[in-house]
Short mmCIF file of C-alpha atoms in Angstrom, two decimals:
data_model
loop_
_atom_site.label_atom_id
_atom_site.label_comp_id
_atom_site.label_asym_id
_atom_site.label_seq_id
_atom_site.Cartn_x
_atom_site.Cartn_y
_atom_site.Cartn_z
CA MET A 917 144.73 161.21 218.63
CA ASN A 918 144.83 165.00 219.19
CA ARG A 919 142.23 167.10 220.92
CA THR A 920 141.09 170.63 220.16
CA VAL A 921 138.73 172.51 222.46
CA LEU A 922 136.50 174.99 220.66
CA CYS A 923 135.27 178.05 222.50
CA TYR A 924 131.59 178.76 222.42
CA LEU A 925 129.89 182.12 222.42
CA LEU A 926 127.49 183.19 225.13
CA LEU A 927 124.75 185.47 223.87
CA SER A 928 121.72 186.89 225.60
CA LEU A 929 118.43 186.32 223.81
CA LEU A 930 114.96 187.57 224.49
CA ILE A 931 112.76 184.49 224.55
CA ALA A 932 109.02 184.84 224.93
CA LEU A 933 106.47 182.12 225.37
CA ASP A 934 103.07 182.67 223.86
CA ALA A 935 101.55 183.88 227.13
CA CYS A 936 100.83 187.07 229.05
CA ARG A 937 104.00 186.77 231.11
CA ASN A 938 107.57 186.04 230.09
CA PRO A 939 109.52 184.20 232.82
CA LEU A 940 112.41 183.41 230.49
CA ASP A 941 113.58 186.96 229.74
CA GLY A 942 117.34 187.42 229.84
CA VAL A 943 118.22 183.75 229.72
CA THR A 944 121.76 183.18 228.44
CA ILE A 945 121.87 180.82 225.49
CA ARG A 946 124.85 179.00 224.03
CA LEU A 947 124.96 179.55 220.30
CA LYS A 948 127.27 176.60 219.63
CA ASP A 949 125.34 173.56 218.34
CA PRO A 950 125.83 170.41 220.42
CA LEU A 951 127.79 167.44 219.14
CA GLN A 952 125.51 164.59 218.14
CA ALA A 953 127.84 161.85 216.84
CA GLY A 954 128.92 158.98 219.09
CA ILE A 955 127.17 160.32 222.19
CA VAL A 956 127.64 158.39 225.45
CA ASP A 957 124.52 158.97 227.57
CA CYS A 958 125.28 158.10 231.23
CA ARG A 959 122.33 158.09 233.64
CA LEU A 960 123.14 157.83 237.31
CA TYR A 961 120.60 156.69 239.87
CA ASP A 962 120.50 155.52 243.47
CA PRO A 963 118.55 152.23 243.61
CA SER A 964 117.70 152.96 247.26
CA GLY A 965 116.04 156.26 246.38
CA ASN A 966 118.45 158.25 248.57
CA PRO A 967 118.84 161.98 247.80
CA ARG A 968 121.35 162.57 245.03
CA PRO A 969 124.83 163.11 246.50
CA GLY A 970 126.12 166.64 246.22
CA THR A 971 129.73 165.97 245.27
CA THR A 972 130.94 163.57 242.60
CA GLN A 973 134.40 163.71 241.04
CA ILE A 974 134.36 162.86 237.33
CA ILE A 975 137.53 161.16 236.07
CA LEU A 976 138.30 160.02 232.53
CA ALA A 977 141.07 157.44 232.15
CA GLY A 978 142.29 155.04 229.51
CA PRO A 979 144.16 155.38 226.21
CA ASP A 980 141.84 157.89 224.53
CA ALA A 981 140.51 159.80 227.54
CA GLY A 982 141.90 163.04 226.09
CA GLU A 983 139.70 162.66 223.02
CA VAL A 984 136.45 162.75 225.02
CA VAL A 985 134.56 166.03 225.43
CA THR A 986 131.13 167.33 226.44
CA THR A 987 128.38 167.78 223.86
CA LEU A 988 129.45 171.44 223.68
CA ASN A 989 133.03 170.39 222.85
CA THR A 990 134.53 171.39 226.20
CA ARG A 991 136.25 169.48 229.01
CA ASN A 992 133.95 170.97 231.65
CA PHE A 993 132.25 167.69 232.58
CA LYS A 994 129.19 167.96 234.81
CA ILE A 995 126.39 165.69 236.01
CA ASN A 996 123.12 167.60 235.69
CA SER A 997 120.29 167.69 238.22
CA ASP A 998 118.69 164.65 236.59
CA GLY A 999 121.82 162.56 237.10
CA VAL A 1000 122.70 162.71 233.38
CA LEU A 1001 126.25 163.01 232.06
CA LEU A 1002 126.68 163.34 228.29
CA LEU A 1003 130.04 162.59 226.67
CA ALA A 1004 131.16 162.62 223.04
CA PRO A 1005 134.28 161.98 220.97
CA SER A 1006 136.11 165.12 219.93
CA PRO A 1007 134.97 166.34 216.48
CA ASN A 1008 138.62 166.04 215.42
CA VAL A 1009 138.48 162.23 215.56
CA LEU A 1010 136.46 159.76 213.52
CA PRO A 1011 135.82 156.64 215.62
CA SER A 1012 135.61 153.36 213.72
CA ALA A 1013 135.72 149.65 214.43
CA ALA A 1014 139.37 149.65 213.35
CA ASP A 1015 140.27 152.76 215.37
CA PRO A 1016 137.76 153.18 218.22
CA VAL A 1017 137.87 155.68 221.05
CA ARG A 1018 138.52 153.74 224.27
CA PHE A 1019 138.19 155.28 227.70
CA THR A 1020 137.04 154.56 231.23
CA LEU A 1021 134.67 156.76 233.20
CA ALA A 1022 135.25 156.79 236.97
CA LEU A 1023 132.93 158.53 239.42
CA GLU A 1024 134.23 159.08 242.96
CA THR A 1025 131.48 159.99 245.43
CA PRO A 1026 132.13 160.14 249.20
CA GLY A 1027 130.23 157.36 250.99
CA TYR A 1028 129.45 155.47 247.77
CA LEU A 1029 130.99 152.66 245.77
CA THR A 1030 133.24 154.08 243.07
CA VAL A 1031 131.76 153.68 239.59
CA VAL A 1032 134.33 152.40 237.07
CA GLN A 1033 132.78 151.97 233.64
CA PRO A 1034 134.73 151.31 230.41
CA PHE A 1035 133.41 152.54 227.05
CA ILE A 1036 134.26 151.90 223.41
CA ILE A 1037 133.04 154.34 220.74
CA ALA A 1038 133.40 152.63 217.36
CA ASN A 1039 130.82 154.57 215.30
CA ASN A 1040 128.49 157.57 215.41
CA ASN A 1041 125.66 155.71 217.16
CA ARG A 1042 124.40 156.92 220.52
CA GLN A 1043 124.93 154.53 223.43
CA GLY A 1044 123.29 154.72 226.82
CA ARG A 1045 124.24 153.26 230.17
CA TYR A 1046 122.37 153.27 233.46
CA MET A 1047 124.81 153.40 236.37
CA PRO A 1048 123.74 152.68 239.95
CA LEU A 1049 125.26 154.81 242.70
CA ILE A 1050 125.27 152.44 245.69
CA SER A 1051 125.61 153.94 249.14
CA LEU A 1052 127.99 152.10 251.46
CA THR A 1053 125.79 152.88 254.47
CA ARG A 1054 122.30 153.00 252.92
CA PRO A 1055 122.31 150.38 250.14
CA PRO A 1056 119.17 148.88 248.57
CA GLU A 1057 117.29 146.18 250.42
CA SER A 1058 118.98 142.77 249.99
CA VAL A 1059 122.27 144.41 248.87
CA THR A 1060 125.50 144.66 250.89
CA PRO A 1061 128.46 146.50 249.28
CA ALA A 1062 132.12 146.61 250.28
CA GLN A 1063 135.16 148.49 248.95
CA LEU A 1064 138.79 148.40 250.08
CA GLU A 1065 142.32 149.11 248.86
CA ALA A 1066 143.14 145.44 249.05
CA GLY A 1067 146.60 144.69 247.69
CA GLN A 1068 149.62 145.63 245.64
CA GLY A 1069 150.45 144.27 242.21
CA GLY A 1070 153.96 144.18 240.80
CA ALA A 1071 154.93 145.51 237.38
CA ASP A 1072 153.95 142.14 235.91
CA GLY A 1073 150.53 142.27 237.59
CA ALA A 1074 151.41 139.60 240.18
CA LEU A 1075 149.99 140.16 243.66
CA LEU A 1076 152.73 140.69 246.23
CA ALA A 1077 150.47 139.27 248.96
CA GLY A 1078 147.10 137.60 249.26
CA VAL A 1079 143.93 139.68 248.96
CA SER A 1080 140.70 139.13 250.86
CA LEU A 1081 137.52 141.15 251.33
CA THR A 1082 134.27 140.28 253.08
CA THR A 1083 131.04 142.26 253.22
CA ARG A 1084 130.04 143.41 256.69
CA PRO A 1085 126.26 143.86 256.91
CA SER A 1086 124.90 146.27 259.50
CA LEU A 1087 122.54 143.57 260.83
CA PRO A 1088 123.89 140.26 262.17
CA ALA A 1089 121.12 138.26 260.50
CA VAL A 1090 122.09 139.43 257.00
CA ASP A 1091 124.21 137.06 254.92
CA ARG A 1092 127.86 137.83 254.19
CA ALA A 1093 129.96 137.20 251.10
CA GLY A 1094 133.65 137.41 250.35
CA ILE A 1095 136.60 136.76 248.05
CA ALA A 1096 140.15 135.50 248.54
CA LEU A 1097 143.06 135.75 246.08
CA GLN A 1098 146.37 133.93 246.44
CA PRO A 1099 149.80 135.62 246.48
CA GLY A 1100 151.43 135.59 243.06
CA THR A 1101 148.12 135.74 241.20
CA VAL A 1102 148.72 137.65 237.95
CA CYS A 1103 146.00 140.21 237.18
CA THR A 1104 145.41 141.22 233.56
CA ASP A 1105 142.86 143.44 231.82
CA ARG A 1106 140.58 142.59 228.91
CA GLU A 1107 143.41 143.12 226.40
CA GLY A 1108 145.81 140.91 228.37
CA ALA A 1109 147.92 143.77 229.77
CA ALA A 1110 149.21 143.52 233.34
CA VAL A 1111 147.29 145.50 235.98
CA ALA A 1112 150.02 146.83 238.28
CA GLY A 1113 149.99 149.03 241.36
CA MET A 1114 147.59 149.33 244.30
CA LEU A 1115 144.39 147.38 243.69
CA THR A 1116 140.97 148.36 244.98
CA ALA A 1117 138.49 145.52 245.45
CA GLN A 1118 134.72 146.00 245.27
CA LEU A 1119 131.96 143.58 246.21
CA ILE A 1120 128.21 143.85 245.71
CA HIS A 1121 126.39 140.98 247.40
CA THR A 1122 122.69 140.31 246.82
CA ASN A 1123 121.10 137.90 249.28
CA ALA A 1124 117.92 135.84 248.92
CA ARG A 1125 116.06 136.96 252.03
CA THR A 1126 113.58 139.35 250.39
CA ASN A 1127 110.43 138.80 248.33
CA ASN A 1128 112.14 140.07 245.18
CA PRO A 1129 115.80 138.97 245.22
CA GLY A 1130 116.09 139.57 241.47
CA ALA A 1131 115.35 143.30 241.69
CA GLN A 1132 118.99 144.36 242.02
CA LEU A 1133 120.68 141.71 239.89
CA PRO A 1134 123.05 142.97 237.19
CA GLY A 1135 121.84 141.80 233.81
CA GLY A 1136 118.29 141.20 235.02
CA THR A 1137 116.60 137.82 235.42
CA ILE A 1138 116.49 136.73 231.75
CA LEU A 1139 119.47 134.82 230.34
CA ASP A 1140 119.90 134.62 226.56
CA ASN A 1141 122.72 133.25 224.38
CA VAL A 1142 124.42 131.76 227.43
CA ALA A 1143 127.91 130.40 226.73
CA GLY A 1144 128.05 126.84 228.03
CA PHE A 1145 130.51 125.62 230.64
CA SER A 1146 131.82 122.94 228.27
CA GLY A 1147 131.73 125.14 225.16
CA GLY A 1148 129.05 126.13 222.71
CA THR A 1149 125.88 128.02 223.59
CA LEU A 1150 123.10 126.74 225.83
CA PRO A 1151 119.88 126.33 223.83
CA GLY A 1152 116.98 128.73 224.24
CA THR A 1153 116.22 131.51 226.69
CA MET A 1154 116.16 131.01 230.46
CA ARG A 1155 114.65 132.85 233.40
CA LEU A 1156 116.15 132.79 236.88
CA GLN A 1157 113.60 130.78 238.84
CA THR A 1158 115.03 130.41 242.35
CA ILE A 1159 117.89 132.76 243.24
CA ALA A 1160 120.29 131.74 245.98
CA GLY A 1161 122.36 134.93 245.78
CA SER A 1162 124.78 136.91 243.65
CA LEU A 1163 128.22 138.45 244.09
CA THR A 1164 129.72 141.08 241.79
CA VAL A 1165 133.52 141.28 241.95
CA THR A 1166 135.44 144.32 240.64
CA LEU A 1167 139.20 144.95 240.86
CA TYR A 1168 140.97 148.05 239.52
CA ASN A 1169 144.19 149.99 240.07
CA GLU A 1170 144.94 153.69 240.67
CA ALA A 1171 144.68 154.39 236.92
CA TYR A 1172 141.20 152.78 236.93
CA GLN A 1173 142.51 149.90 234.82
CA LEU A 1174 140.08 147.03 235.37
CA VAL A 1175 141.14 143.46 236.09
CA ASN A 1176 139.38 140.93 233.89
CA THR A 1177 141.34 137.66 234.20
CA LEU A 1178 143.40 136.11 237.00
CA SER A 1179 146.06 133.42 236.66
CA LYS A 1180 144.91 131.74 239.88
CA PRO A 1181 141.24 131.40 240.82
CA ILE A 1182 139.29 133.83 242.97
CA HIS A 1183 137.67 131.90 245.80
CA LEU A 1184 134.07 133.11 246.26
CA THR A 1185 131.94 132.51 249.34
CA MET A 1186 128.28 133.43 249.86
CA GLU A 1187 126.21 132.70 252.94
CA LEU A 1188 122.81 131.32 251.93
CA ASN A 1189 119.24 131.54 253.15
CA PRO A 1190 118.72 128.03 254.61
CA VAL A 1191 115.10 127.85 253.41
CA THR A 1192 116.09 128.34 249.75
CA THR A 1193 114.49 125.65 247.59
CA ASN A 1194 116.76 123.36 245.59
CA GLN A 1195 114.70 123.17 242.40
CA ALA A 1196 116.63 120.15 241.14
CA LYS A 1197 115.90 118.16 244.32
CA GLY A 1198 112.47 119.51 245.23
CA ARG A 1199 113.51 120.35 248.82
CA ILE A 1200 115.37 123.01 250.76
CA ILE A 1201 119.13 123.24 250.27
CA GLN A 1202 121.55 121.22 252.37
CA VAL A 1203 125.27 120.53 252.73
CA GLY A 1204 126.74 118.88 249.63
CA ASP A 1205 124.22 120.37 247.19
CA SER A 1206 125.51 122.13 244.10
CA ILE A 1207 123.91 125.28 242.69
CA PRO A 1208 124.16 126.36 239.02
CA LEU A 1209 126.38 129.42 238.68
CA PHE A 1210 126.29 132.00 235.88
CA ARG A 1211 128.66 134.89 235.15
CA TYR A 1212 127.36 138.15 233.70
CA ASP A 1213 129.84 140.40 231.85
CA ALA A 1214 128.43 143.93 232.10
CA GLN A 1215 130.73 145.37 229.41
CA GLU A 1216 129.96 142.67 226.85
CA ARG A 1217 126.40 142.24 228.19
CA SER A 1218 126.86 138.50 227.92
CA TRP A 1219 126.16 135.43 230.06
CA GLN A 1220 128.36 132.42 230.69
CA GLN A 1221 127.68 129.22 232.59
CA VAL A 1222 130.52 128.37 235.00
CA ARG A 1223 131.27 125.42 237.26
CA PRO A 1224 128.48 125.02 239.87
CA GLY A 1225 129.11 126.15 243.42
CA VAL A 1226 129.02 123.68 246.30
CA ILE A 1227 127.30 124.18 249.67
CA LEU A 1228 129.36 123.66 252.83
CA ARG A 1229 128.65 124.47 256.47
CA ASP A 1230 130.83 127.07 258.17
CA ASP A 1231 132.54 125.55 261.22
CA VAL A 1232 132.36 128.81 263.20
CA THR A 1233 128.96 130.30 262.35
CA GLY A 1234 127.14 127.09 261.45
CA ARG A 1235 125.69 128.79 258.37
CA LEU A 1236 125.32 127.24 254.94
CA VAL A 1237 127.88 128.78 252.58
CA LEU A 1238 128.28 128.47 248.81
CA HIS A 1239 131.91 128.00 247.70
CA SER A 1240 133.22 128.45 244.16
CA ASP A 1241 136.50 129.11 242.34
CA VAL A 1242 136.35 131.42 239.30
CA SER A 1243 139.00 132.85 236.98
CA LYS A 1244 137.45 136.20 236.02
CA THR A 1245 135.89 139.22 237.66
CA GLY A 1246 132.23 140.00 236.98
CA ALA A 1247 128.82 139.27 238.46
CA TYR A 1248 128.19 135.70 239.62
CA ILE A 1249 124.59 134.60 240.11
CA ALA A 1250 123.77 131.33 241.88
CA ALA A 1251 120.33 130.24 240.74
CA TRP A 1252 118.17 127.55 239.21
CA THR A 1253 116.59 128.44 235.88
CA GLN A 1254 113.55 127.56 233.78
CA SER A 1255 113.14 127.65 230.00
CA VAL A 1256 111.04 130.44 228.53
CA CYS A 1257 110.05 131.49 225.03
CA LYS A 1258 111.84 134.43 223.48
CA LEU A 1259 108.65 135.70 221.80
CA GLY A 1260 104.93 135.13 222.16
CA PRO A 1261 102.12 135.80 222.58
CA VAL A 1262 101.65 138.71 220.15
CA PHE A 1263 98.58 140.97 219.85
CA ARG A 1264 97.49 143.24 216.97
CA VAL A 1265 95.61 146.45 217.81
CA SER A 1266 92.52 147.73 216.02
CA SER A 1267 91.73 151.28 217.19
CA LYS A 1268 90.82 154.79 216.03
CA LEU A 1269 94.18 156.16 217.14
CA SER A 1270 96.84 157.28 214.66
CA ASN A 1271 100.19 158.88 215.53
CA VAL A 1272 99.11 159.29 219.16
CA ASP A 1273 102.31 159.68 221.21
CA VAL A 1274 101.09 158.46 224.61
CA ASN A 1275 101.07 154.93 226.03
CA TYR A 1276 98.04 153.16 227.47
CA PHE A 1277 97.79 150.93 230.54
CA CYS A 1278 97.68 147.20 229.78
CA GLN A 1279 97.31 144.02 231.81
CA LEU A 1280 98.38 140.54 230.75
CA VAL A 1281 96.26 137.97 232.59
CA ASP A 1282 96.08 134.20 232.73
CA ALA A 1283 93.24 133.16 230.41
CA GLN A 1284 92.01 130.46 232.79
CA THR A 1285 92.43 131.97 236.26
CA ASN A 1286 92.39 135.72 235.40
CA ASN A 1287 95.46 136.09 237.64
CA LEU A 1288 97.59 139.11 236.77
CA ILE A 1289 100.83 138.14 235.01
CA SER A 1290 102.21 141.61 234.26
CA GLN A 1291 101.11 145.20 233.69
CA PHE A 1292 102.70 147.88 231.56
CA TYR A 1293 102.09 150.92 229.33
CA THR A 1294 102.39 150.71 225.56
CA ASN A 1295 101.30 152.47 222.37
CA VAL A 1296 97.95 151.34 220.93
CA ASN A 1297 97.83 153.13 217.57
CA ASN A 1298 95.83 151.28 214.93
CA GLY A 1299 97.67 148.36 213.37
CA ILE A 1300 100.58 148.09 215.78
CA THR A 1301 101.56 144.80 217.39
CA ILE A 1302 102.18 144.30 221.09
CA SER A 1303 104.76 141.58 221.69
CA ILE A 1304 105.18 139.70 224.96
CA TYR A 1305 108.55 138.13 225.74
CA ASP A 1306 110.07 135.51 228.04
CA GLN A 1307 106.97 133.52 228.99
CA GLU A 1308 106.77 129.86 230.01
CA PRO A 1309 105.74 127.36 227.30
CA GLY A 1310 102.18 126.05 227.36
CA ARG A 1311 100.57 129.14 228.93
CA ARG A 1312 97.43 130.92 227.69
CA TYR A 1313 96.83 134.63 228.13
CA ARG A 1314 94.49 137.55 227.45
CA LEU A 1315 95.45 141.21 227.04
CA ARG A 1316 93.38 144.01 228.56
CA VAL A 1317 93.71 147.71 227.64
CA PHE A 1318 92.36 150.61 229.71
CA ASP A 1319 91.65 154.28 229.00
CA GLN A 1320 94.54 155.36 231.18
CA THR A 1321 97.83 156.80 229.94
CA ASP A 1322 101.34 157.39 231.20
CA ALA A 1323 100.97 161.09 230.32
CA TRP A 1324 97.81 162.28 232.08
CA GLY A 1325 96.21 159.31 233.82
CA LYS A 1326 92.62 158.30 233.17
CA GLY A 1327 90.86 159.49 230.03
CA THR A 1328 87.24 160.45 229.50
CA LYS A 1329 86.05 156.85 229.92
CA GLY A 1330 88.78 155.62 232.21
CA GLY A 1331 87.91 151.94 232.43
CA LEU A 1332 88.50 148.75 230.45
CA MET A 1333 88.34 149.47 226.72
CA GLY A 1334 88.99 146.03 225.26
CA GLU A 1335 90.12 142.48 225.91
CA SER A 1336 91.74 140.13 223.43
CA GLY A 1337 90.89 136.54 222.72
CA VAL A 1338 93.04 133.76 224.10
CA ALA A 1339 96.69 133.86 222.98
CA GLU A 1340 99.34 131.22 223.58
CA SER A 1341 102.89 131.67 224.80
CA CYS A 1342 105.61 130.91 222.23
CA ASN A 1343 103.16 131.72 219.41
CA ALA A 1344 104.10 134.76 217.30
CA THR A 1345 100.84 134.78 215.29
CA PRO A 1346 99.09 138.06 216.23
CA VAL A 1347 95.80 137.76 218.13
CA PRO A 1348 93.48 140.75 217.47
CA ILE A 1349 92.30 143.11 220.18
CA ASN A 1350 89.46 145.53 219.33
CA LEU A 1351 89.83 148.97 220.92
CA SER A 1352 87.17 150.79 218.89
CA GLU A 1353 85.62 152.08 222.14
CA LEU A 1354 88.84 153.87 223.10
CA PRO A 1355 88.31 157.62 222.49
CA VAL A 1356 90.84 159.65 220.55
CA PRO A 1357 92.40 162.20 222.95
CA ALA A 1358 92.72 165.89 222.12
CA ALA A 1359 95.91 166.99 220.40
CA THR A 1360 98.07 170.02 221.15
CA LYS A 1361 100.27 171.82 218.64
CA LEU A 1362 103.84 172.27 219.82
CA ASP A 1363 105.90 174.88 218.02
CA PHE A 1364 109.20 176.76 218.06
CA GLN A 1365 108.84 180.05 216.17
CA PHE A 1366 111.85 182.16 215.13
CA SER A 1367 111.42 185.72 213.83
CA CYS A 1368 113.55 188.72 212.86
CA PRO A 1369 113.39 192.50 213.29
CA ALA A 1370 111.95 194.54 210.45
CA GLY A 1371 114.12 194.56 207.35
CA LYS A 1372 115.83 191.24 208.06
CA ALA A 1373 115.05 187.70 206.96
CA LEU A 1374 115.38 184.44 208.86
CA ASP A 1375 118.66 182.61 208.22
CA GLU A 1376 117.63 178.95 208.35
CA ALA A 1377 121.24 177.77 208.42
CA SER A 1378 121.95 179.66 211.66
CA LEU A 1379 119.06 178.13 213.63
CA PRO A 1380 119.85 175.71 216.47
CA SER A 1381 120.30 172.20 215.10
CA LEU A 1382 118.51 170.63 218.05
CA VAL A 1383 116.11 171.92 220.69
CA LYS A 1384 114.60 169.51 223.23
CA ALA A 1385 111.59 170.33 225.39
CA GLN A 1386 110.23 168.43 228.39
CA TYR A 1387 107.24 168.79 230.69
CA SER A 1388 106.41 167.80 234.26
CA GLU A 1389 103.58 167.94 236.74
CA VAL A 1390 103.93 171.21 238.60
CA GLY A 1391 106.61 170.95 241.26
CA LYS A 1392 107.15 167.19 240.80
CA GLU A 1393 110.37 167.28 238.71
CA ASN A 1394 109.22 164.08 236.93
CA TRP A 1395 110.35 165.27 233.52
CA GLN A 1396 109.06 163.60 230.35
CA ASP A 1397 110.09 164.23 226.74
CA LEU A 1398 107.70 166.53 224.89
CA LEU A 1399 109.33 167.77 221.69
CA THR A 1400 112.60 167.54 219.78
CA ALA A 1401 112.84 170.30 217.20
CA THR A 1402 115.39 170.62 214.40
CA LYS A 1403 116.21 173.31 211.86
CA THR A 1404 113.66 171.92 209.41
CA GLN A 1405 111.09 170.35 211.75
CA ARG A 1406 109.96 172.91 214.32
CA SER A 1407 106.31 171.98 214.76
CA VAL A 1408 104.61 168.74 215.83
CA MET A 1409 101.29 167.55 217.21
CA SER A 1410 101.30 165.86 220.61
CA TYR A 1411 98.73 164.29 222.90
CA LYS A 1412 100.85 164.47 226.05
CA ILE A 1413 99.60 167.75 227.52
CA GLN A 1414 95.98 168.78 228.07
CA VAL A 1415 94.20 172.10 227.81
CA GLY A 1416 93.14 173.47 231.19
CA LYS A 1417 96.04 171.92 233.11
CA ARG A 1418 99.18 173.49 234.53
CA TYR A 1419 102.68 172.20 233.80
CA ASP A 1420 106.33 172.98 234.33
CA PHE A 1421 108.24 173.24 231.04
CA ARG A 1422 111.95 173.31 230.25
CA ALA A 1423 114.10 173.34 227.11
CA SER A 1424 117.68 172.38 226.24
CA LEU A 1425 119.93 173.55 223.42
CA ASP A 1426 122.76 171.06 224.08
CA GLY A 1427 121.00 167.74 223.67
CA GLY A 1428 119.83 167.47 227.27
CA ALA A 1429 123.10 168.06 229.13
CA THR A 1430 121.71 171.30 230.59
CA TRP A 1431 118.22 172.82 230.72
CA LEU A 1432 118.70 176.58 230.67
CA LEU A 1433 115.18 177.54 229.64
CA ARG A 1434 112.45 176.89 232.16
CA GLN A 1435 108.87 177.95 232.84
CA ASN A 1436 107.05 176.85 235.97
CA ASP A 1437 103.33 176.52 236.69
CA TYR A 1438 102.22 177.38 233.15
CA LEU A 1439 98.51 177.11 232.34
CA VAL A 1440 97.84 175.58 228.91
CA ASP A 1441 94.66 177.50 228.06
CA LYS A 1442 94.46 176.58 224.37
CA PRO A 1443 95.54 173.60 222.24
CA GLU A 1444 98.99 174.95 221.46
CA TRP A 1445 102.29 175.62 223.20
CA THR A 1446 104.75 177.95 221.50
CA PHE A 1447 108.27 179.27 222.00
CA LYS A 1448 108.59 182.61 220.22
CA ILE A 1449 112.24 183.51 219.72
CA LYS A 1450 113.17 186.86 218.19
CA SER A 1451 116.86 187.69 217.76
CA GLU A 1452 119.18 189.13 215.14
CA ILE A 1453 121.66 186.26 215.54
CA TYR A 1454 119.28 184.06 213.54
CA CYS A 1455 118.77 186.65 210.81
CA LYS A 1456 120.48 187.92 207.69
#
């Protein structure tokens, strides 16, 4: 595949918001429309909440890395202030299932685990990926990472010497985990090609000594379509009930070629919390117990049951340690599971709301005890259904909805607006919930207006193909989507902003990769918010 980089023109536009002041004068705007086909939307975040690192090297590797560009068709890759990196296939290629664009994104950040993420673009659909940036010195609670140039592979992928790596927690009481590979082990990638050269090994260990050990698990705590250890697929959906720990193993070479399969097993070890409950035995774990083990493949987003791990006692430390031999890299979760229903209960909303684009606060409670099961925000327009997933069989619930939104908090009434009748888990028959008392919020007209100097007419074909606008509480930088305008649809009604309140606004002309247009501390003093853009470049 060949790559062509198109230059884009920088023009200065006068942009005026419908207000007494114009803070956006002189903003430079890229005229080139952003690419929209086959977008890869990468969103980086630090699960510990650490400040975003200042320096990250972006590396594209793999067979078609040269065919990947930014949404403005350049090779100037950047992570924006929100931690977003947008990639796209070059407009000169047409990805398909028969001829996909394959590449690997690597992110090298000092003091952090290297991110190595493969991608396949086989159509024009947008794909998104959340990527954790894990600090080696300030990782999330319950997580211990490790990274090391661990060994050399020959041209055939065979290790010239054994490889071992063990996590080293900063506190002695924290559990450790490790891997060991034998000399001569042949390392191959997902296509069966040898992975030669210097290998870097990565470990991410999650222990079970916190109140929420499932918070940092790759793949989450729900297992669906699990491939069975002896073949076939395990029936139904499962939830991780008691988690003993997890260990994610990653191996890659200097070209960021990822190891998938090994000819000799990787020996895994995980120290365990001794008060972990063995759900199969109804007591705490002890030497000789086995623990179910599941592998999560992040690229395929699939689960597989593997041979259970066995608990032994370490002769030196005296700690209980889980031992297992596995043949592939990936995330290994040691846990007991329980069966849950894929769908049900389901609720159907009756309300006065129509096309309201904000979500309302809901609580799912146990119908008998009133104990809170979960809480969330969702749309409650008239006639929609609210589906609840992954609940235990035989449970009975009620749904409560409050006059409180994810956009502006409590409404004019603020309290409980309605409660459903009793609904059963595993039952997809909708149970009605009457929200007739919920008031309809006030709407605001959002508009992008383009105009021309006297004697010229607007050239619709030259208008930007996509303009995105977002809003935030003043000074909070908690940006939320407000409006996506196109050439033909430049005006919408929204319920997200309120008259009499101040907001920060920003707009993007490249699909969200950059946000060049910004207005801070803007008072919405009437039920409309308008960009007025006057320039000859949009005229004929």
